[in-house]
Structures are given as structure tokens and as C-alpha cells.
Tab-separated table of C-alpha atoms in Angstrom:
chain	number	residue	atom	x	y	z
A	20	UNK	CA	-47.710	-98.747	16.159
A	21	UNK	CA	-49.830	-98.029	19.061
A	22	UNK	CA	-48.394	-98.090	22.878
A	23	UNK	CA	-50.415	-97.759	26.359
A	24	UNK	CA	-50.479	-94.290	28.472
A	25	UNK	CA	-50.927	-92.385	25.081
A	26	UNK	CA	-49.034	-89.749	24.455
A	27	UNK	CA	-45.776	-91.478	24.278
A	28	UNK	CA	-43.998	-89.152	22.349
A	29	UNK	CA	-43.998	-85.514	21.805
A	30	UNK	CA	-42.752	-83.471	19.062
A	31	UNK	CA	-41.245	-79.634	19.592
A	32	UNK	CA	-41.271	-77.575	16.708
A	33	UNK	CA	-40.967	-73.689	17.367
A	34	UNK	CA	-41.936	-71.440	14.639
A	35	UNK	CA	-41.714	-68.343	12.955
A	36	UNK	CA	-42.773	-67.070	9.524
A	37	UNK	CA	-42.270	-70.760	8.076
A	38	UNK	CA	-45.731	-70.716	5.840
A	39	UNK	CA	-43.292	-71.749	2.823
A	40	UNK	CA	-42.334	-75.217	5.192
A	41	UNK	CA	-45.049	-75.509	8.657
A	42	UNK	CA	-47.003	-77.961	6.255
A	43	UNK	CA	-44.832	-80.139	5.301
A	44	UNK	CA	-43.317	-80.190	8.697
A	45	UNK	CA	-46.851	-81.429	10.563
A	46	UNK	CA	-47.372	-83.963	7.940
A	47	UNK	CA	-44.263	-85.410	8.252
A	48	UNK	CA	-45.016	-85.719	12.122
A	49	UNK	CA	-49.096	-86.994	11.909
A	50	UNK	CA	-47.723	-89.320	9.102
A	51	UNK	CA	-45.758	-91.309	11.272
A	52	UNK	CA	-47.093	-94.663	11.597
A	53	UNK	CA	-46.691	-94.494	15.735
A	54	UNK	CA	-49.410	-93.513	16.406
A	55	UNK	CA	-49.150	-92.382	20.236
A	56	UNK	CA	-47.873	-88.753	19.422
A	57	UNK	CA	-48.623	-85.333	19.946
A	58	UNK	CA	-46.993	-82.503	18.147
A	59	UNK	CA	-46.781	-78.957	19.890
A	60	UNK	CA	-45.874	-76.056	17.800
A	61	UNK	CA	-44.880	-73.260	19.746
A	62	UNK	CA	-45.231	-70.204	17.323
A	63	UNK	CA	-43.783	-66.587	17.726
A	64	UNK	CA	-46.408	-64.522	16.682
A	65	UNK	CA	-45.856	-65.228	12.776
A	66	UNK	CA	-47.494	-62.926	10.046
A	67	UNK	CA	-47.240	-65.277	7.282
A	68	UNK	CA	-49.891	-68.069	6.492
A	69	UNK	CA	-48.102	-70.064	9.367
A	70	UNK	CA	-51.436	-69.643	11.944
A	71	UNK	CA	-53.814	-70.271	9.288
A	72	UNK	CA	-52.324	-73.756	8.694
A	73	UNK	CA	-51.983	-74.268	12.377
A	74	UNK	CA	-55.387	-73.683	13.294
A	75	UNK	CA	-56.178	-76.067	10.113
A	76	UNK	CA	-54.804	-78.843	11.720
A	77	UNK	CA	-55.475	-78.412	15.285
A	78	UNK	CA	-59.376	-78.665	14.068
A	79	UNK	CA	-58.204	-81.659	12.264
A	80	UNK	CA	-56.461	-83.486	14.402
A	81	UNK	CA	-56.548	-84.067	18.807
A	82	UNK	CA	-52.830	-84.754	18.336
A	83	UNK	CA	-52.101	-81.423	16.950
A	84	UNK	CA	-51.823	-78.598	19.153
A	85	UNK	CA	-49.936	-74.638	18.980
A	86	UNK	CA	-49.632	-71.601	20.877
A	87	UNK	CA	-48.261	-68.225	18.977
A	88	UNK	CA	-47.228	-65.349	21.397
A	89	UNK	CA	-44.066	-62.991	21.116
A	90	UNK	CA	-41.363	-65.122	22.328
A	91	UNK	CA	-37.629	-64.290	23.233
A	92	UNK	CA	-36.439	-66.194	20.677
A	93	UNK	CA	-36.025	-69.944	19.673
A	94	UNK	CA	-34.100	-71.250	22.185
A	95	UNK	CA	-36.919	-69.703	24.549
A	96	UNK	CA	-39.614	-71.404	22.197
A	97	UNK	CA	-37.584	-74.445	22.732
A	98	UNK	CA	-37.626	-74.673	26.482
A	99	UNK	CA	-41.473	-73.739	26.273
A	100	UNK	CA	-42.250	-76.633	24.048
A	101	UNK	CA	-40.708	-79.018	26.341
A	102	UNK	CA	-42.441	-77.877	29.011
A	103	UNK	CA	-45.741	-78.673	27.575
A	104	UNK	CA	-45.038	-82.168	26.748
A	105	UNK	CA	-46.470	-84.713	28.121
A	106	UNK	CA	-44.605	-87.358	26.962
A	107	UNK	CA	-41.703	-89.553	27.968
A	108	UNK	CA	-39.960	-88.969	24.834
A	109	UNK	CA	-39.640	-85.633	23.069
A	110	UNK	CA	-38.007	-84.896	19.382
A	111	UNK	CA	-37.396	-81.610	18.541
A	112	UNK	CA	-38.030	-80.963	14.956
A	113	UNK	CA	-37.982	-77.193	13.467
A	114	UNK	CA	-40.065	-75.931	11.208
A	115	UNK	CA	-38.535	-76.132	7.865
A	116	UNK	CA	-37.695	-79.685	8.564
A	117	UNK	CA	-39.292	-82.615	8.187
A	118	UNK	CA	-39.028	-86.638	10.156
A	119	UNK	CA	-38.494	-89.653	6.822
A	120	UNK	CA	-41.623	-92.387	7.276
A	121	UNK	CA	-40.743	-94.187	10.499
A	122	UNK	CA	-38.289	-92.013	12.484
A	123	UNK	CA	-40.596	-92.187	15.942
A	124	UNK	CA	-40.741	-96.036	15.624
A	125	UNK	CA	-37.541	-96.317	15.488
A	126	UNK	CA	-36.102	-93.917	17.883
A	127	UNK	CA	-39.005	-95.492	19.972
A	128	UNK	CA	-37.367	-99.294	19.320
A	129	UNK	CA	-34.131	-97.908	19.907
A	130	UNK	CA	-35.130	-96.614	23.788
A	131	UNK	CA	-37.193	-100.210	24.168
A	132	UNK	CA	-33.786	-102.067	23.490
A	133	UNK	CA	-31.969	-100.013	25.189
A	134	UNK	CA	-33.513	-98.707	28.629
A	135	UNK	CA	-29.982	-97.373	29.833
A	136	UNK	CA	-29.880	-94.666	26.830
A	137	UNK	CA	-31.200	-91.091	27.355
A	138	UNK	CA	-31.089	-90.051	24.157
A	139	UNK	CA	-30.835	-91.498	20.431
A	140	UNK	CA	-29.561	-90.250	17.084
A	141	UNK	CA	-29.665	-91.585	13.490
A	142	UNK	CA	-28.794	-89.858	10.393
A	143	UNK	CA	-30.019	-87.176	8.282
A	144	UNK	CA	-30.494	-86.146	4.778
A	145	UNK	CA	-29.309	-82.443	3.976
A	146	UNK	CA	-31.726	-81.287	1.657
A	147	UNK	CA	-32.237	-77.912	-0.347
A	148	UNK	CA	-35.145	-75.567	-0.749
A	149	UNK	CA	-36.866	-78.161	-2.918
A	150	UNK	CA	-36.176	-81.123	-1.326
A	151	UNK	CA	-33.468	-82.604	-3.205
A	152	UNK	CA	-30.975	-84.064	-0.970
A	153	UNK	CA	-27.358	-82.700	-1.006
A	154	UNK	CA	-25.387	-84.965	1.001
A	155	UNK	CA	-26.095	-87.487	3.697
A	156	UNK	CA	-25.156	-86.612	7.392
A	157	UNK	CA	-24.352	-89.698	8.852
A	158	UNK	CA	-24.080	-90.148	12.741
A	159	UNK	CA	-21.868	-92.805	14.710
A	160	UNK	CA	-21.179	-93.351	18.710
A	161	UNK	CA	-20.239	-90.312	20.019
A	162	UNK	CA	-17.953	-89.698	22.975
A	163	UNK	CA	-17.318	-86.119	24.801
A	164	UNK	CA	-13.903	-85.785	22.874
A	165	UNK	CA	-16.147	-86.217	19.813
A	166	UNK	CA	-17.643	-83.103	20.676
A	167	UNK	CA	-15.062	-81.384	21.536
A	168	UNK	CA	-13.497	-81.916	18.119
A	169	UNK	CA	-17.092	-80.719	15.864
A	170	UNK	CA	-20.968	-81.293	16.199
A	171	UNK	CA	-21.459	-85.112	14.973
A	172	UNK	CA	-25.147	-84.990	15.508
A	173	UNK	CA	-27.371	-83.800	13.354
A	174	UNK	CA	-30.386	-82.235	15.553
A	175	UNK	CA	-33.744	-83.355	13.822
A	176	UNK	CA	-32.688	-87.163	14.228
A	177	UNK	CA	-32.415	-86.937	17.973
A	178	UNK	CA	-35.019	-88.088	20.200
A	179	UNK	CA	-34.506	-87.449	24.172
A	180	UNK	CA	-35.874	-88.718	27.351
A	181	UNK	CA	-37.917	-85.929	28.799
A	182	UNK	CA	-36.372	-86.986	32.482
A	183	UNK	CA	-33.306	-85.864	31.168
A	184	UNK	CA	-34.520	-82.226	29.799
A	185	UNK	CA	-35.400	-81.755	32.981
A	186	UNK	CA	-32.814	-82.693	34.987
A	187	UNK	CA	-30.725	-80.393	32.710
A	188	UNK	CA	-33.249	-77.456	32.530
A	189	UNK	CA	-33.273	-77.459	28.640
A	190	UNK	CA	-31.419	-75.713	25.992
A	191	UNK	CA	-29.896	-72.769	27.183
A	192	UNK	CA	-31.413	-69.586	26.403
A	193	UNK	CA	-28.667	-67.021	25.879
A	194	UNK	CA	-27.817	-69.161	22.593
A	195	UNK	CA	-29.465	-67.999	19.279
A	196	UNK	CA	-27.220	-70.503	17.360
A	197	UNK	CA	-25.906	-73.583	18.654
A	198	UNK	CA	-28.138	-74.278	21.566
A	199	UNK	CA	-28.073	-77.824	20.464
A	200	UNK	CA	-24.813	-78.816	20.334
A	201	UNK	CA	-24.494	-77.019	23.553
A	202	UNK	CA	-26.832	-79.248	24.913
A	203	UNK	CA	-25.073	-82.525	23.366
A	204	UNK	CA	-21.985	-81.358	25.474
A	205	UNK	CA	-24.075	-81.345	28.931
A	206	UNK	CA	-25.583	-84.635	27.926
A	207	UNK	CA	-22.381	-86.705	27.303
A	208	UNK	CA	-20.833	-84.509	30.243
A	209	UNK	CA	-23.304	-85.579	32.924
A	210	UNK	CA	-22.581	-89.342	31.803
A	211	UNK	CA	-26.313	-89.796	30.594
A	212	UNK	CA	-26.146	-92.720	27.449
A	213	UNK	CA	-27.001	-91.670	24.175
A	214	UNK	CA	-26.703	-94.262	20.780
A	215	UNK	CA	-27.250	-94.318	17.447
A	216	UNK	CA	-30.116	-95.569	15.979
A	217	UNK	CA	-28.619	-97.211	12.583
A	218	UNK	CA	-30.555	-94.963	9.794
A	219	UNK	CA	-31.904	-91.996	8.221
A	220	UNK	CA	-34.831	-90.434	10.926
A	221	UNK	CA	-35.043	-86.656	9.320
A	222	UNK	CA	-34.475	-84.172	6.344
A	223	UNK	CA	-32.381	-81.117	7.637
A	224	UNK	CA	-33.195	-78.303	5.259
A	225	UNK	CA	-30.204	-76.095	4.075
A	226	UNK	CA	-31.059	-72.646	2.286
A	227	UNK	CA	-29.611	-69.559	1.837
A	228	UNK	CA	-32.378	-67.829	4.218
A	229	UNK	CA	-31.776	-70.559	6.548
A	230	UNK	CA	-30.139	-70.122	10.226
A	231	UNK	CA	-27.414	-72.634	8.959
A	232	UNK	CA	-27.232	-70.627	5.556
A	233	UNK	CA	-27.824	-66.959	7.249
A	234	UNK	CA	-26.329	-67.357	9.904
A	235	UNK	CA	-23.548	-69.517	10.392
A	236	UNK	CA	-20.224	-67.021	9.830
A	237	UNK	CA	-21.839	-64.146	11.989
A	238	UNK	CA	-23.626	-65.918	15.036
A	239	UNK	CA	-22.534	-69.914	14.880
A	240	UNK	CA	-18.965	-69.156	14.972
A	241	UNK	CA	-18.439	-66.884	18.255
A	242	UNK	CA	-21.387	-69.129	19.960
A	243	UNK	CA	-19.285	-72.392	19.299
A	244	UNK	CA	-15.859	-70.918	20.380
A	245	UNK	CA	-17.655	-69.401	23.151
A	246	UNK	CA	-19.526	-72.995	24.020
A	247	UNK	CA	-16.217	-74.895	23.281
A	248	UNK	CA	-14.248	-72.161	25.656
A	249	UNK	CA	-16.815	-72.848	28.456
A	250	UNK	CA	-17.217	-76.392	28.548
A	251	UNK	CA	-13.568	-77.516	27.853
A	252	UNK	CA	-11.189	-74.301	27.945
A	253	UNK	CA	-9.918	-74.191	24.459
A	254	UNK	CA	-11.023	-74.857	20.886
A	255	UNK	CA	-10.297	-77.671	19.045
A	256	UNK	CA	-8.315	-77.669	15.041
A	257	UNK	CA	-11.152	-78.717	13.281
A	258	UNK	CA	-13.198	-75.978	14.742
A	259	UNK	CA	-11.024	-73.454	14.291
A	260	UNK	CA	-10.295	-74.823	10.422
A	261	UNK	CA	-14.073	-75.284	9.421
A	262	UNK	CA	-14.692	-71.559	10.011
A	263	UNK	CA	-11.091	-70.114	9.185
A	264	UNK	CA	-11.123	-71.657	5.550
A	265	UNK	CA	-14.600	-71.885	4.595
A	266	UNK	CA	-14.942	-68.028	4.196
A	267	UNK	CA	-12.327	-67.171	2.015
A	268	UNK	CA	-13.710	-64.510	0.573
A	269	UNK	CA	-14.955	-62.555	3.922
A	270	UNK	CA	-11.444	-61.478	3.943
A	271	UNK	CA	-8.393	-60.830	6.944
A	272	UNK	CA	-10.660	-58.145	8.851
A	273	UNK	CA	-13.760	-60.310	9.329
A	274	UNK	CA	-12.087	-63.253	10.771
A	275	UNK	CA	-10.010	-60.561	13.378
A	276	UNK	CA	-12.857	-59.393	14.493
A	277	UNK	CA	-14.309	-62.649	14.996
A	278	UNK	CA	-11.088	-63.849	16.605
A	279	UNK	CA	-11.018	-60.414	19.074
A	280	UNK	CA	-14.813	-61.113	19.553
A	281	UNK	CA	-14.396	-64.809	20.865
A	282	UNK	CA	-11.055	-63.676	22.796
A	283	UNK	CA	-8.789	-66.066	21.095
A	284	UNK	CA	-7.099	-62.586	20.286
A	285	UNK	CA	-7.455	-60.894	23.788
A	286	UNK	CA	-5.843	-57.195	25.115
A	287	UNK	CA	-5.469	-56.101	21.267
A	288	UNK	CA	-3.691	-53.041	20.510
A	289	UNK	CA	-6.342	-50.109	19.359
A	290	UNK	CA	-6.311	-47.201	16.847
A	291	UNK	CA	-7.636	-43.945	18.230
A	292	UNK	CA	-8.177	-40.742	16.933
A	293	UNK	CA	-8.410	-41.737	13.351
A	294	UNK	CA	-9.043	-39.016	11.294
A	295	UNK	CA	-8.380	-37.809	7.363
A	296	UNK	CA	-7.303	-34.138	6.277
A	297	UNK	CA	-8.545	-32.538	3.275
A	298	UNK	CA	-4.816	-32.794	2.193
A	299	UNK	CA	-5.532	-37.010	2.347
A	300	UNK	CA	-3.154	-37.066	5.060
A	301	UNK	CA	-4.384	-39.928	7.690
A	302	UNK	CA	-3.535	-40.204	11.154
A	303	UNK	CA	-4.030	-41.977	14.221
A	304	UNK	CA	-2.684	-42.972	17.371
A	305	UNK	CA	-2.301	-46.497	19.072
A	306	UNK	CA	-2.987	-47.507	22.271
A	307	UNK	CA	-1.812	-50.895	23.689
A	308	UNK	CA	-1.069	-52.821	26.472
A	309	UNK	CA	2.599	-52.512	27.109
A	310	UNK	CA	2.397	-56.293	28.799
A	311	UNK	CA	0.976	-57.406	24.835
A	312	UNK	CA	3.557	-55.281	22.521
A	313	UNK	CA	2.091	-53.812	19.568
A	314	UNK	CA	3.400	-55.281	16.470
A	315	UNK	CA	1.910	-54.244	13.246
A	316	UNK	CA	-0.315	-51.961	11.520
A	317	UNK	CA	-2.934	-54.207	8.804
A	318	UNK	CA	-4.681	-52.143	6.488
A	319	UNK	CA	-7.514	-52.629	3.484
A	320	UNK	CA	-6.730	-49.489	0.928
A	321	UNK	CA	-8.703	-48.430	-1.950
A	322	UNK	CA	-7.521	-46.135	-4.768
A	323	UNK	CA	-5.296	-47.478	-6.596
A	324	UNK	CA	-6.755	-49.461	-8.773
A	325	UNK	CA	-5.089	-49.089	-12.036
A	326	UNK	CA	-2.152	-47.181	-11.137
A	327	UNK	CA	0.764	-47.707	-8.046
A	328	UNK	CA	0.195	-46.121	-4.759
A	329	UNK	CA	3.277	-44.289	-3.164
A	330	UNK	CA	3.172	-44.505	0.938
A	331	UNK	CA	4.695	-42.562	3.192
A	332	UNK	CA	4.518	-43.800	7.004
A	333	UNK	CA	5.702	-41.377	9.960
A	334	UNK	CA	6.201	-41.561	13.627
A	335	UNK	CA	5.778	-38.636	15.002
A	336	UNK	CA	7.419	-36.395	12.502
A	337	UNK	CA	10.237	-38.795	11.281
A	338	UNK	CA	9.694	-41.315	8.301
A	339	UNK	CA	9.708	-44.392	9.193
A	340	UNK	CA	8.513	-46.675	6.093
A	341	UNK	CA	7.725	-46.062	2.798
A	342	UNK	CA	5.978	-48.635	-0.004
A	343	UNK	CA	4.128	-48.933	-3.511
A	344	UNK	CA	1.350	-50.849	-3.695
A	345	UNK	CA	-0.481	-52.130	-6.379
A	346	UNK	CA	-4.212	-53.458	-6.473
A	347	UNK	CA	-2.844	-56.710	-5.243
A	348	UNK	CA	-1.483	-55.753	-2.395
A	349	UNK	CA	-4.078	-55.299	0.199
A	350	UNK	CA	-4.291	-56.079	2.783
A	351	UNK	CA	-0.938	-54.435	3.548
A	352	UNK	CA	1.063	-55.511	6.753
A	353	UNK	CA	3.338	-52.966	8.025
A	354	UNK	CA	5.972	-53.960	10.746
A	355	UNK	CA	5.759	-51.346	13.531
A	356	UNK	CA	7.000	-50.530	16.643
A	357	UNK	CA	6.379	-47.682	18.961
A	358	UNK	CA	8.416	-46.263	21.851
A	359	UNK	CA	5.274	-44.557	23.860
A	360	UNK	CA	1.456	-45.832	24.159
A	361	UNK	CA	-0.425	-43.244	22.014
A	362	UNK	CA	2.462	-42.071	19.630
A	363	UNK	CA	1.006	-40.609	16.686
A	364	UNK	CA	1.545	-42.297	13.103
A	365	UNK	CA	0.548	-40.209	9.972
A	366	UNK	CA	0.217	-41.582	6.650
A	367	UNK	CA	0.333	-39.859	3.347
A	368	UNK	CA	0.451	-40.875	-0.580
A	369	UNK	CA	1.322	-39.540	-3.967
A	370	UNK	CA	-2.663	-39.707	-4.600
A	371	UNK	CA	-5.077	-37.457	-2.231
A	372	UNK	CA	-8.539	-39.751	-3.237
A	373	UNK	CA	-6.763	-43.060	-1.940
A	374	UNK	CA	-8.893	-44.463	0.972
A	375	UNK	CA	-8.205	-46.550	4.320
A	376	UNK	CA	-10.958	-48.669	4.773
A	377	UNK	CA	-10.187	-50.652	7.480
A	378	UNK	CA	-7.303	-50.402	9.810
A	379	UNK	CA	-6.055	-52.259	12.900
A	380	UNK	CA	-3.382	-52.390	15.301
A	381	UNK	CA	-2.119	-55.485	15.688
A	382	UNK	CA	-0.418	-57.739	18.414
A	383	UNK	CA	2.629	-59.905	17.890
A	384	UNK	CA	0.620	-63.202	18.098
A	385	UNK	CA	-2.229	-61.154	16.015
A	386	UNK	CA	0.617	-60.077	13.361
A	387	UNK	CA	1.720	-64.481	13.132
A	388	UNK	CA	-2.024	-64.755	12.218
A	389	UNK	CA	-1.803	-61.923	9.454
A	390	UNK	CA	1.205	-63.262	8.180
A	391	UNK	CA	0.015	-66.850	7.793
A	392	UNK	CA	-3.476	-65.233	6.396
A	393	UNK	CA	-1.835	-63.839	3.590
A	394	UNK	CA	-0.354	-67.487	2.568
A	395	UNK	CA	-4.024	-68.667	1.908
A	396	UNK	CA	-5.137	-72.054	3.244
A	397	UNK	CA	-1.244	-73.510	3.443
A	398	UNK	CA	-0.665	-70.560	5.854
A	399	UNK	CA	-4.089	-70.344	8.302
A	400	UNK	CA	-3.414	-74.077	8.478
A	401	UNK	CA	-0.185	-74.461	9.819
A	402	UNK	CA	-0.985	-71.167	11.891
A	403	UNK	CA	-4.135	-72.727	13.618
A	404	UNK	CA	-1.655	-76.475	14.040
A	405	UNK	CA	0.851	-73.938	15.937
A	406	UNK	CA	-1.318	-72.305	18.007
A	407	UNK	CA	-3.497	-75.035	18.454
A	408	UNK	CA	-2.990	-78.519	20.091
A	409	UNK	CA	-5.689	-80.821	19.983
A	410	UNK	CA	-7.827	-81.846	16.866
């Protein structure tokens, strides 16, 4: 398919260190049978094969074109790439994935039908390392509460109306993650129309090494409660129960901290002055807000593997709590309340090699949490359905 006032549509892909993929990413662009393309790679100084096979194919082909300079990072890539364009239409394709035989002509038809639409989406195969396809992603019509709820749009199907991009200034920057669906919100926010263009337009590649596969528990999930937070002052159910239950095994302290970190746990109680004697005596202090009572004490303890652990938990000077453990008990959850900010707990054992390793001070809404953690999925569930009240 050819079109007048050539190039029509351009194609973003920012790189890094993709040798392994860049190849089969460009073919699956310069394959396309529109014709009225050009394909920008914005590189970020890569030290694998990646420039070689760039500067292949911008001898090759006039469509083909790259710059590689230290970058701040892909969303910054991003923003660069769309400033080069010169098209009216601009996909954004990265560099480990790859458009199916006839995605441009169709997004293309899609925006020819349908002059009022701003942007266009189809589905997307989620394939592995080798190319073998692991499920199928498939789109619909998306509304803003559909966005609210989870990401329904898979981001190397869409195709956008550069207009648009610039009207909204791009993807923002301070995102390392989930600059896209970021950008989805603004879109259906600002009223522009977007659609679905009725078939499979790209291969998303999922990997261990991957952002998706790397990345997802440590960066995606404070970005999207963060983006969620900002754009429509609370987090949806099915956020909160994709990332809550699909790292079982990361364990209570991990999803705390990511809780604290995203201030859906805010004004936490602290430990201070931790410290262990040579007798294996522990103690700390807490300090809290005395507006957010301090509830609990959560700890992970190591040590008793194969035989029971005797605890002894003081206030001051006075005991307060005692408890065996076994190796199934951590973490343990210890009810706790505390006349002054900063009185000093002490804990000792029947065993001087047993170790804390990890301790927190918890709020009363924090200790609900820890409670309903230790249930497993039943518990988180109808924790998150409490504390949480739209899907």
C-alpha cells in the first residue's frame, strides 16, 4: 500500500543492548506491506552488536534511520523518537518486539474510517524468548473507568496521531515503567477517541530479562499505584489483587514496604535503635505517631529450624509476652501496645544464635493487613475488598 506525502507513518523503537532482538524488530517494520514508513531507532549508546545491525540497515534502506547517544532513559528515548517523526501517525514498537504482516495497514484503515479517532489498538500475541506465543492479549473499547480498573491495552498494537503526542507533550519522563499506560489515562482523560482495530497488530515479548519479567514487582507496582493515585485518587481491587497475590512467595515484608513506599500505608510506626548483645539479647525502641497508634510488632526469625524457640518480650523491664515458635511460625505477629513514644522493648530466647531478620512496627490498619496476610489469598482478598471500594 502506497499513500501521497510519503512518510505517512513513523515507527519509534528506543533501544538498548537488544542485539539478541533489533533484527527481528526492523524486519518486522520494513516488511510491512505499507509502504509509506519510516522507522527511527533511537539507541542509548548500546555495546552489543545492536549499532552494527543499525548501521546495516540504514545503508540498506532510505526508510531506516537511528541515532545512539547516552540517553536518560526510555521514556526520554521515547519522547526523542517522536520528536523526529515526520509522520502523521506514529507506532511505538520496542526493541524486542516485533509488528504481525499487516499491522500499519490496518491501523492505517482503521484512522481512514474513522477520522474522529486519535488513536487505535488491536491485539497482541504474548510470546516467549523464542517466539512461541503464550497467550493472546486481546483488546476491546476502552473507557477511562477501564483504566482505572487495569491496563487493557497492550502497547505495541497502538498506533497514535502525532497531533495528539503533541498536544500532550509525550510520555512522561519521570516513569521508567508504566509510561504507557500513563499515557492511555491522559488520552481517554482529555476526551481524544481511541478504537479498536479488530485483530492481532504485534508480538509482545515476555522473558525473564525482560522489563515486564525484571521488573514488574520492584518498579511497575509503586509506578501504577503512584499513576492510579495521581490521576484518580485511589487504586482500584484488581490492581491492588494482581500485585498482592501474584508474589506469593516475596513474602509479608516485601509487599509492606511496597505498601509504605506507595503510601497506601502512610505515618507508619518505626523501630529505632535496633541493636543485638553478645548475650543475643535484641532491643529496640519505637517511634510513632501518637495520632496513628502503634499496634504490633511483625517479625521474620531464623534459628530455629529443627528445634522450638522460647521468646521472651519486655517493656521496659517488665515481661510482657512470651511464645514458642516453631519453623512455621514466621512471620510472627505480636500484639503490642506502648504507653510512651520511644519505650524500649527487649527480646530474648532460650537460644543465643537465633536471628531477627526483619522487623517492623506496625500500625493498627498495617496490623488488619498482617493479619489477613497470614490467611493466604482468602485473607489479602477480603482485606483489599474492605479497604478497597471500587473494582
Amino acid at each position: 500500500m502506497k499513500v501521497k506525502n510519503s512518510p505517512t507513518v513513523s515507527i519509534i523503537t528506543p533501544s538498548y543492548n537488544q542485539g539478541k532482538f533489533i533484527r527481528e524488530t526492523i524486519e518486522s517494520v520494513l516488511s510491512q506491506d505499507f509502504k509509506d514508513i519510516e522507522h527511527i531507532v533511537v539507541d542509548g549508546g548500546s555495546t552489543d552488536e545492536t549499532l552494527s545491525i543499525l548501521r546495516e540497515y540504514s545503508k540498506r534502506d532510505a526508510r531506516f534511520r537511528f541515532i545512539s547517544e547516552k540517553d536518560n532513559g526510555q521514556s526520554h528515548a521515547i519522547n526523542k523518537g517522536f520528536k523526529m517523526a515526520k509522520g502523521q501517525i506514529i507506532g511505538w514498537l520496542n526493541s524486542d518486539d516485533t509488528y504481525l504482516p499487516g499491522a500499519i495497514s490496518n491501523a492505517f484503515q482503521m484512522f481512514n474510517n474513522r477520522p474522529d479517532y486519535s488513536m487505535v489498538y488491536g491485539d497482541a500475541n504474548i510470546t516467549d524468548v523464542n517466539n512461541q506465543i503464550i497467550m493472546r492479549f486481546k483488546a476491546r473499547h476502552v473507557r477511562l473507568k477501564d483504566l482505572f480498573r487495569k491496563c487493557p491495552i497492550s502497547q505495541p498494537a497502538v498506533f497514535m496521531k502525532k497531533k495528539m503526542l503533541e498536544e500532550l507533550g509525550g510520555v512522561d519522563e519521570k516513569l521508567d515503567f508504566c509510561m504507557d499506560y500513563e499515557l492511555w489515562i491522559r488520552i481517554a482523560k482529555k476526551g481524544y477517541g481511541m478504537g479498536r482495530v479488530p485483530t492481532i497488530l504485534a508480538n509482545s515479548r515476555y522473558y525473564p530479562e525482560s522489563k515486564s519479567g525484571s521488573k514488574y514487582a520492584e518498579v511497575g507496582f509503586p509506578e501504577i499505584i503512584s499513576t492510579s493515585q495521581r490521576h484518580f485518587g485511589t487504586v482500584s481491587r484488581s490492581w491492588m489483587k494482581i500485585f498482592l497475590l501474584s508474589y506469593p512467595t516475596k513474602g509479608f515484608f516485601w509487599a509492606l514496604n511496597l505498601l509504605r513506599a506507595t503510601s497506601i500505608f502512610s505515618n507508619s510506626p518505626a523501630i529505632t535503635n535496633f541493636s543485638k548483645k553478645k548475650s543475643g539479647e535484641y532491643s529496640f525502641q519505637v517511634s510513632n505517631n501518637p495520632e496513628i497508634p502503634f499496634s504490633a510488632i511483625v517479625m521474620d526469625i531464623s534459628g530455629h529450624d529443627n528445634d522450638e524457640l522460647n521468646l521472651n518480650i519486655y517493656k521496659k523491664k517488665d515481661l510482657f509476652h512470651t511464645t514458642i515458635l516453631n519453623k512455621d511460625s514466621a512471620p510472627l505477629l505480636i500484639p503490642i501496645s506502648l504507653e510512651n513514644n520511644g519505650t524500649k522493648v527487649s527480646i530474648t530466647s532460650n537460644k543465643k544464635d537465633f536471628s531477627i531478620n526483619n522487623i517492623a512496627a506496625l500500625s493498627l490498619v498495617e496490623k488488619t493487613f498482617a493479619e489477613a496476610y497470614k490467611e493466604g489469598e482468602p485473607g489479602i482478598t477480603r482485606w483489599i475488598n474492605q479497604n478497597f471500594k471500587f473494582n
